PDB file of N, CA and C in Angstrom:
ATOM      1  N   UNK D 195      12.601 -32.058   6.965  1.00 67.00           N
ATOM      2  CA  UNK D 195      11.633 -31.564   7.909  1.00 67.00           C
ATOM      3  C   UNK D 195      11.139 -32.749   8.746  1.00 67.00           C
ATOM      4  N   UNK D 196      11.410 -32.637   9.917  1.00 75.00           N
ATOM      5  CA  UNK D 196      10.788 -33.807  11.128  1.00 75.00           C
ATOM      6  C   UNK D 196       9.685 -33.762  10.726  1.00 75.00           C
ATOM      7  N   UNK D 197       8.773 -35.329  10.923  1.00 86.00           N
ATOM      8  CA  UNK D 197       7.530 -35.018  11.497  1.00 86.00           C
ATOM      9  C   UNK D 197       6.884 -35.193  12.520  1.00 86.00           C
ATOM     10  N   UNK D 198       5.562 -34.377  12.794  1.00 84.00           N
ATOM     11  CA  UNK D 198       5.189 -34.050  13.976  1.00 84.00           C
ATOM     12  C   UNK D 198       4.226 -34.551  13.934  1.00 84.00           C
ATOM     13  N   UNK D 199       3.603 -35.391  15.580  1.00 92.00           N
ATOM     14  CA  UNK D 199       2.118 -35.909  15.608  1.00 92.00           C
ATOM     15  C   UNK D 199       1.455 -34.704  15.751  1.00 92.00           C
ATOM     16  N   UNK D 200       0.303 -35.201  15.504  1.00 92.00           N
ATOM     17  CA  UNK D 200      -0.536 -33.984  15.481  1.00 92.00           C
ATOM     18  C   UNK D 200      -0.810 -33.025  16.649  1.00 92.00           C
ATOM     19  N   UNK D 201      -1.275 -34.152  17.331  1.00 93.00           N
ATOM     20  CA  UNK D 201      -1.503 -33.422  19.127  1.00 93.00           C
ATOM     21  C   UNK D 201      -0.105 -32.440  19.426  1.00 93.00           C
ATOM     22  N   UNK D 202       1.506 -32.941  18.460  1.00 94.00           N
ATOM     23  CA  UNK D 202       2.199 -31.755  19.227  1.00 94.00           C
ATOM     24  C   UNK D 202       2.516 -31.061  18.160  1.00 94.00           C
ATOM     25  N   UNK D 203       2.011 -31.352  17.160  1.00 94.00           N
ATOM     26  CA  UNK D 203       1.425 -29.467  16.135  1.00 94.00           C
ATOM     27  C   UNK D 203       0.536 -28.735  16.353  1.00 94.00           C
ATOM     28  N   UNK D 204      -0.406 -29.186  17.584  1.00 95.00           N
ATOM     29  CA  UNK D 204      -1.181 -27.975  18.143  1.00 95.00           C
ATOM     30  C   UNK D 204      -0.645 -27.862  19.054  1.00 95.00           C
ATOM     31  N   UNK D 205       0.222 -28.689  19.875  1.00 95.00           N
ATOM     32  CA  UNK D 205       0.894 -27.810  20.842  1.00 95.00           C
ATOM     33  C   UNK D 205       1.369 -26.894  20.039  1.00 95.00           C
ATOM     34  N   UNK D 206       2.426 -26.901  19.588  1.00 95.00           N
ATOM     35  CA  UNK D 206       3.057 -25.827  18.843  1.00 95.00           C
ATOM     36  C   UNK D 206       2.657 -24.762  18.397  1.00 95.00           C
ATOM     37  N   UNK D 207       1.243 -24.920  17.820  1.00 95.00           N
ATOM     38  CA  UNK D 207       0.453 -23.455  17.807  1.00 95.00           C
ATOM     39  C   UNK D 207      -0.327 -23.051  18.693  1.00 95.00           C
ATOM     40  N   UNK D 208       0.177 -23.419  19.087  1.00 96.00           N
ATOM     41  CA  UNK D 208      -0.854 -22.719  20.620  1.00 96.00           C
ATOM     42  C   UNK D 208       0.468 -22.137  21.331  1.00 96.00           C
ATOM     43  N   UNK D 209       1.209 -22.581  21.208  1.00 95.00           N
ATOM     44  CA  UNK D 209       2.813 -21.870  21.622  1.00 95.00           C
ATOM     45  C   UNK D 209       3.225 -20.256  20.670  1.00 95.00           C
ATOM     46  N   UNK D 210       2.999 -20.632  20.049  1.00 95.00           N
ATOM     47  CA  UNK D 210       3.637 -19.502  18.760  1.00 95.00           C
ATOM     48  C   UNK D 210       2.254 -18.568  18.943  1.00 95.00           C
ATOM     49  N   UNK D 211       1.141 -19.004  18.109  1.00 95.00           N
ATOM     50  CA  UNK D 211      -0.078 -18.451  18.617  1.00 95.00           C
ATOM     51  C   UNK D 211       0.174 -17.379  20.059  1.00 95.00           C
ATOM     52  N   UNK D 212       0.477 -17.988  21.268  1.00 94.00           N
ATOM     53  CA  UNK D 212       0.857 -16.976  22.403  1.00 94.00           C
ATOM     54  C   UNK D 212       1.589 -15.411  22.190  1.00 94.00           C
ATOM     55  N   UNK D 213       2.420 -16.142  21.202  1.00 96.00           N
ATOM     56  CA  UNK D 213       3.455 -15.224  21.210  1.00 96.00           C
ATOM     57  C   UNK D 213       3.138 -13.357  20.484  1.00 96.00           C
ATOM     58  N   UNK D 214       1.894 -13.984  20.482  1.00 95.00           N
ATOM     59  CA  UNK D 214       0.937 -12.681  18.800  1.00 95.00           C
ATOM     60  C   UNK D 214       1.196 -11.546  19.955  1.00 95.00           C
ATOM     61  N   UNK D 215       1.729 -10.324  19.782  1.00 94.00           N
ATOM     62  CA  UNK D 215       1.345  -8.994  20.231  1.00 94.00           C
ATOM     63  C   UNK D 215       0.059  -8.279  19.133  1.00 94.00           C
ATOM     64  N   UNK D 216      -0.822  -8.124  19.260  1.00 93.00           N
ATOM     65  CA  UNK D 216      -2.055  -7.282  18.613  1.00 93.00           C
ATOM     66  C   UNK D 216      -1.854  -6.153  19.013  1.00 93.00           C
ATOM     67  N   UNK D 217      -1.951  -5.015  17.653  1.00 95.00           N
ATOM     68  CA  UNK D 217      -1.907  -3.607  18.579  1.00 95.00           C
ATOM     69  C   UNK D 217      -3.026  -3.378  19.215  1.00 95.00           C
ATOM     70  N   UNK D 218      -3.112  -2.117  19.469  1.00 97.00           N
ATOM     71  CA  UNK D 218      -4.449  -1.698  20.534  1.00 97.00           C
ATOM     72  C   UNK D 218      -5.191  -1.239  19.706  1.00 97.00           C
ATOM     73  N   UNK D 219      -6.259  -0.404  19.964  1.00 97.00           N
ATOM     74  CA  UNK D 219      -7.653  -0.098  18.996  1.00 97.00           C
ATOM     75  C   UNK D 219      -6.567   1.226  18.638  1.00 97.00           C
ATOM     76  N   UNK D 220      -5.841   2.204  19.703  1.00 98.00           N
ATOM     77  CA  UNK D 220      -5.083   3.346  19.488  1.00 98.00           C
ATOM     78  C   UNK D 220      -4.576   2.901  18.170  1.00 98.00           C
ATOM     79  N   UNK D 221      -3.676   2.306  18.182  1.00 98.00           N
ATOM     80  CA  UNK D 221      -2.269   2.177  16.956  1.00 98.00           C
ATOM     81  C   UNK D 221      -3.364   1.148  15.577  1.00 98.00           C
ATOM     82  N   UNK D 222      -4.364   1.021  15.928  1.00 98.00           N
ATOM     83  CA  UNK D 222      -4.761   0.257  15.018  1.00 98.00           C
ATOM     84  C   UNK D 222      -5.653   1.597  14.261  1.00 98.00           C
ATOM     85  N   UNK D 223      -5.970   2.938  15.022  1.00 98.00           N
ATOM     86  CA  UNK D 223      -6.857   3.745  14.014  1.00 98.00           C
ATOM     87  C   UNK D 223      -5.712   4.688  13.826  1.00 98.00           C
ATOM     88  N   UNK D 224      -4.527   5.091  14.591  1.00 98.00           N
ATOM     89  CA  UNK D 224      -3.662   5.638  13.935  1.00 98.00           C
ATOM     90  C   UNK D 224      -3.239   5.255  12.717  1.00 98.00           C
ATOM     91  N   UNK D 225      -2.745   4.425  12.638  1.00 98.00           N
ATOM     92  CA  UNK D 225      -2.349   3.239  11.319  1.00 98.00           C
ATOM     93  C   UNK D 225      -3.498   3.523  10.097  1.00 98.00           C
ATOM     94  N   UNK D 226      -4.829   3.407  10.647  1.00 98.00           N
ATOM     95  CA  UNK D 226      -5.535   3.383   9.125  1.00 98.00           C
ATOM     96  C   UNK D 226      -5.355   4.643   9.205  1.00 98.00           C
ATOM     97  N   UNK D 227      -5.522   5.859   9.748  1.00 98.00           N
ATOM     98  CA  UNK D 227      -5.342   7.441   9.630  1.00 98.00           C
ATOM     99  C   UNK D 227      -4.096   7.551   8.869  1.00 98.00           C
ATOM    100  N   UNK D 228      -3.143   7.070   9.156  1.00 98.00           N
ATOM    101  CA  UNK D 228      -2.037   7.398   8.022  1.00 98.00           C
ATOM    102  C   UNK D 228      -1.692   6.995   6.882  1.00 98.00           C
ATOM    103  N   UNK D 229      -2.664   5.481   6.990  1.00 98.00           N
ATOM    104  CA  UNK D 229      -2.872   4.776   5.446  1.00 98.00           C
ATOM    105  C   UNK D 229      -3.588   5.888   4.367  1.00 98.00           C
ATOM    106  N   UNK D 230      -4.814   6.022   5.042  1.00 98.00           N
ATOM    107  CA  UNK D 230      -5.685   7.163   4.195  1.00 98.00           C
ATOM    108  C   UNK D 230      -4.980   8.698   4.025  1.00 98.00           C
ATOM    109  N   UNK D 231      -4.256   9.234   4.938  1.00 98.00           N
ATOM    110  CA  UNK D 231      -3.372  10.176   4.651  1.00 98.00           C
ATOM    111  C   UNK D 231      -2.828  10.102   3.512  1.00 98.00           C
ATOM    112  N   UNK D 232      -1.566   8.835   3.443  1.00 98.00           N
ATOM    113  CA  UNK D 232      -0.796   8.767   2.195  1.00 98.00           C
ATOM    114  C   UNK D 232      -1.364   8.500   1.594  1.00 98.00           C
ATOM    115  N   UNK D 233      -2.492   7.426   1.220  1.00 98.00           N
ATOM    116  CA  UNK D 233      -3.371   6.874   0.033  1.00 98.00           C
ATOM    117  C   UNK D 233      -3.604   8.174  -0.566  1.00 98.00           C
ATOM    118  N   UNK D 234      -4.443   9.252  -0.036  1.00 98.00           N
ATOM    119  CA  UNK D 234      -4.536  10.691  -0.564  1.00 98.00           C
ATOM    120  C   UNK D 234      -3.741  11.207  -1.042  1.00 98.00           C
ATOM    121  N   UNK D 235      -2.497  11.507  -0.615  1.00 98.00           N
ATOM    122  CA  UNK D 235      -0.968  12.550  -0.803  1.00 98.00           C
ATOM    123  C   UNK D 235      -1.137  12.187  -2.268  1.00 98.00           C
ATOM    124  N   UNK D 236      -0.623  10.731  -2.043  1.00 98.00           N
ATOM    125  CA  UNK D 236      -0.228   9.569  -3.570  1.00 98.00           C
ATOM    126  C   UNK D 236      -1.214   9.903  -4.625  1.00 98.00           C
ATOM    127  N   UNK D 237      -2.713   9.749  -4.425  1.00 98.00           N
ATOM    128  CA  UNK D 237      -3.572  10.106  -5.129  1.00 98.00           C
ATOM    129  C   UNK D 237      -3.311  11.397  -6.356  1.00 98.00           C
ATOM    130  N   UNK D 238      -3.335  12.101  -4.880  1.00 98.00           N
ATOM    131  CA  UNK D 238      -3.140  13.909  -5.445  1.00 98.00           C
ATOM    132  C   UNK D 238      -1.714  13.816  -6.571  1.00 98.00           C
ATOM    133  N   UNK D 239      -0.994  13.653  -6.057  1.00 98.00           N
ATOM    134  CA  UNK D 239       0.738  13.776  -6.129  1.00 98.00           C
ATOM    135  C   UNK D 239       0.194  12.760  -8.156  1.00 98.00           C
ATOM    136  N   UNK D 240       0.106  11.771  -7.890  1.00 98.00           N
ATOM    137  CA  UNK D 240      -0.458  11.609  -9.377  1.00 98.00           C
ATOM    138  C   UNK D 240      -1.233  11.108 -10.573  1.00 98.00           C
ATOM    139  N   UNK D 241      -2.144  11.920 -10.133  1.00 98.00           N
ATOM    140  CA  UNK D 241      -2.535  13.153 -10.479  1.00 98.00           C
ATOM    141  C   UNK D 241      -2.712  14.742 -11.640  1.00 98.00           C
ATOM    142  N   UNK D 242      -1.843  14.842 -10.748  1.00 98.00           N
ATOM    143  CA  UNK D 242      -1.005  15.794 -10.607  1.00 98.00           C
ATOM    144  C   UNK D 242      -0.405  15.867 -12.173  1.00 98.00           C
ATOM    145  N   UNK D 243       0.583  14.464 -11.668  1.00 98.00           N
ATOM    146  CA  UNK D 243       1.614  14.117 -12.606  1.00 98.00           C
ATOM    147  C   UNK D 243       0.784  13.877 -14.325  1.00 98.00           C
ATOM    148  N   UNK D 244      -0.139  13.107 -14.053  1.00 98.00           N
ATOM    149  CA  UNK D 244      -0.608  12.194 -14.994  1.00 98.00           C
ATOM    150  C   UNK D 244      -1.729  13.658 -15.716  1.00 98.00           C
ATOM    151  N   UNK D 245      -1.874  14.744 -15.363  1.00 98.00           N
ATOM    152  CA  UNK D 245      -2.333  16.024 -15.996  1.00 98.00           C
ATOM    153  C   UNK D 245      -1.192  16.580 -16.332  1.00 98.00           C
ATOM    154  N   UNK D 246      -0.162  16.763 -16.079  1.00 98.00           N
ATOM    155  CA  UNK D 246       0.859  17.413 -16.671  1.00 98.00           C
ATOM    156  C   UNK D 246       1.436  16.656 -17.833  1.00 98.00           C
ATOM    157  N   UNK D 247       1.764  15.352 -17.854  1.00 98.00           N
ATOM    158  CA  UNK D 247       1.990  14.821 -18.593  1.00 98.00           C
ATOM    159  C   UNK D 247       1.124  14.568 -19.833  1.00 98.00           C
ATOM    160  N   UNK D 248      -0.251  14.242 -20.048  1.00 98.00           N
ATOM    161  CA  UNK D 248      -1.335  14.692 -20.852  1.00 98.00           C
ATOM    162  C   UNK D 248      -1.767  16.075 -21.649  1.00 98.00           C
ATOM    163  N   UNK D 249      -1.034  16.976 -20.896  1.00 97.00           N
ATOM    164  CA  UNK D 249      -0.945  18.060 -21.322  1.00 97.00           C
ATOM    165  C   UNK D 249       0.208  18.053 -22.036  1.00 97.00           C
ATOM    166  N   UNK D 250       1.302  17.796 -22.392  1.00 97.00           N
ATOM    167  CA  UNK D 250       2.277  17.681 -22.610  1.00 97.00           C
ATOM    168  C   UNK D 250       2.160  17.265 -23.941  1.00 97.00           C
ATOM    169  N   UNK D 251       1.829  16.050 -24.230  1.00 96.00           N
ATOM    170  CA  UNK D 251       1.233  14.910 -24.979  1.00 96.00           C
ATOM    171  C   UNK D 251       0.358  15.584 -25.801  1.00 96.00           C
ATOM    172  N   UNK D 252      -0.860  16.407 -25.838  1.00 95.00           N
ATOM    173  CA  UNK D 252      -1.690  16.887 -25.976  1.00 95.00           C
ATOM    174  C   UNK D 252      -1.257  18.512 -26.878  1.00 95.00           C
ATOM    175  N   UNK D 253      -0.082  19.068 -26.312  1.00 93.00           N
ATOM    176  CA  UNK D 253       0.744  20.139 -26.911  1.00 93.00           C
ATOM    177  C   UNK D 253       1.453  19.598 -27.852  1.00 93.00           C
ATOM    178  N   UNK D 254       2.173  18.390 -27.656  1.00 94.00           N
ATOM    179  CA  UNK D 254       3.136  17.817 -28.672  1.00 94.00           C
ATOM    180  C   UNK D 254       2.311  17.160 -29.828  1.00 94.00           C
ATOM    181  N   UNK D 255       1.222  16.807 -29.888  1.00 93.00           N
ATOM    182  CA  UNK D 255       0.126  16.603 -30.679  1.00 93.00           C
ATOM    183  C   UNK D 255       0.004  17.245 -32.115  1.00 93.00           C
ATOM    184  N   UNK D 256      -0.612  18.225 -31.063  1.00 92.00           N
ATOM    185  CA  UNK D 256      -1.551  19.342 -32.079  1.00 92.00           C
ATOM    186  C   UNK D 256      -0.078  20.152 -32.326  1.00 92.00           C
ATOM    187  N   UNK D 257       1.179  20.718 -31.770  1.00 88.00           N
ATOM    188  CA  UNK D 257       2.024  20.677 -32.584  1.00 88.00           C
ATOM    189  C   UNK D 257       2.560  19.703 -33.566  1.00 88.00           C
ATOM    190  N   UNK D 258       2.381  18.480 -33.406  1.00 90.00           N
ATOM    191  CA  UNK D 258       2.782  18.073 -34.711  1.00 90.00           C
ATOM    192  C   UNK D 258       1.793  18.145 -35.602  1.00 90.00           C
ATOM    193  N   UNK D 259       0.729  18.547 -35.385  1.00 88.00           N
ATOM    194  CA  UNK D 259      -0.441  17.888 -37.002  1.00 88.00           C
ATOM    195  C   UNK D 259      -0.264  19.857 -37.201  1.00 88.00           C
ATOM    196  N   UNK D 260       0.375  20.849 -36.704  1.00 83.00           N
ATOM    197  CA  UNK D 260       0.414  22.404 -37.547  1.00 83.00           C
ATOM    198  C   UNK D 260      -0.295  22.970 -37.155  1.00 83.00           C
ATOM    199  N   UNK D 261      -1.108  22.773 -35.993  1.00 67.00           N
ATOM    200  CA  UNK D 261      -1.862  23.806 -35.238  1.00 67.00           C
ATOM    201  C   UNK D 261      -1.644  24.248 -34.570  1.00 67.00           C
ATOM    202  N   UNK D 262      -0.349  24.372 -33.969  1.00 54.00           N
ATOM    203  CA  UNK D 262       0.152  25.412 -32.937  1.00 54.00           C
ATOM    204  C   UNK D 262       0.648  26.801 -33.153  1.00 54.00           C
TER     205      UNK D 262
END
């Protein structure tokens, strides 16, 4: 790795730095709107899973100790 004086490692970021596209406020609340969308789905989805499976667990149980 070369090294660089300092004065032209801030050139350099100030070069690259330029280069940043930021989305807009639009694509930036779309984006969290679909984060929280899926964060939810995922939530639900398991859930879901993690009650069925407990139930499961919970049947296979009490069938084994003769109470079914």
């Amino acid at each position: 790795m070369a090294k660089v004086s300092p004065g032209e490692f801030v050139n350099q970021v100030k070069t690259e730095a330029s280069k940043i596209v930021w989305p807009t406020g639009r694509e930036t609340v779309m984006t969290a709107v679909m984060v929280g969308i899926m964060t939810s789905l995922l939530g639900i989805f398991f859930f879901g899973i993690d009650t069925f499976f407990g139930a499961v667990v919970q049947w296979l149980l009490s069938f084994a100790a003769g109470r079914a």
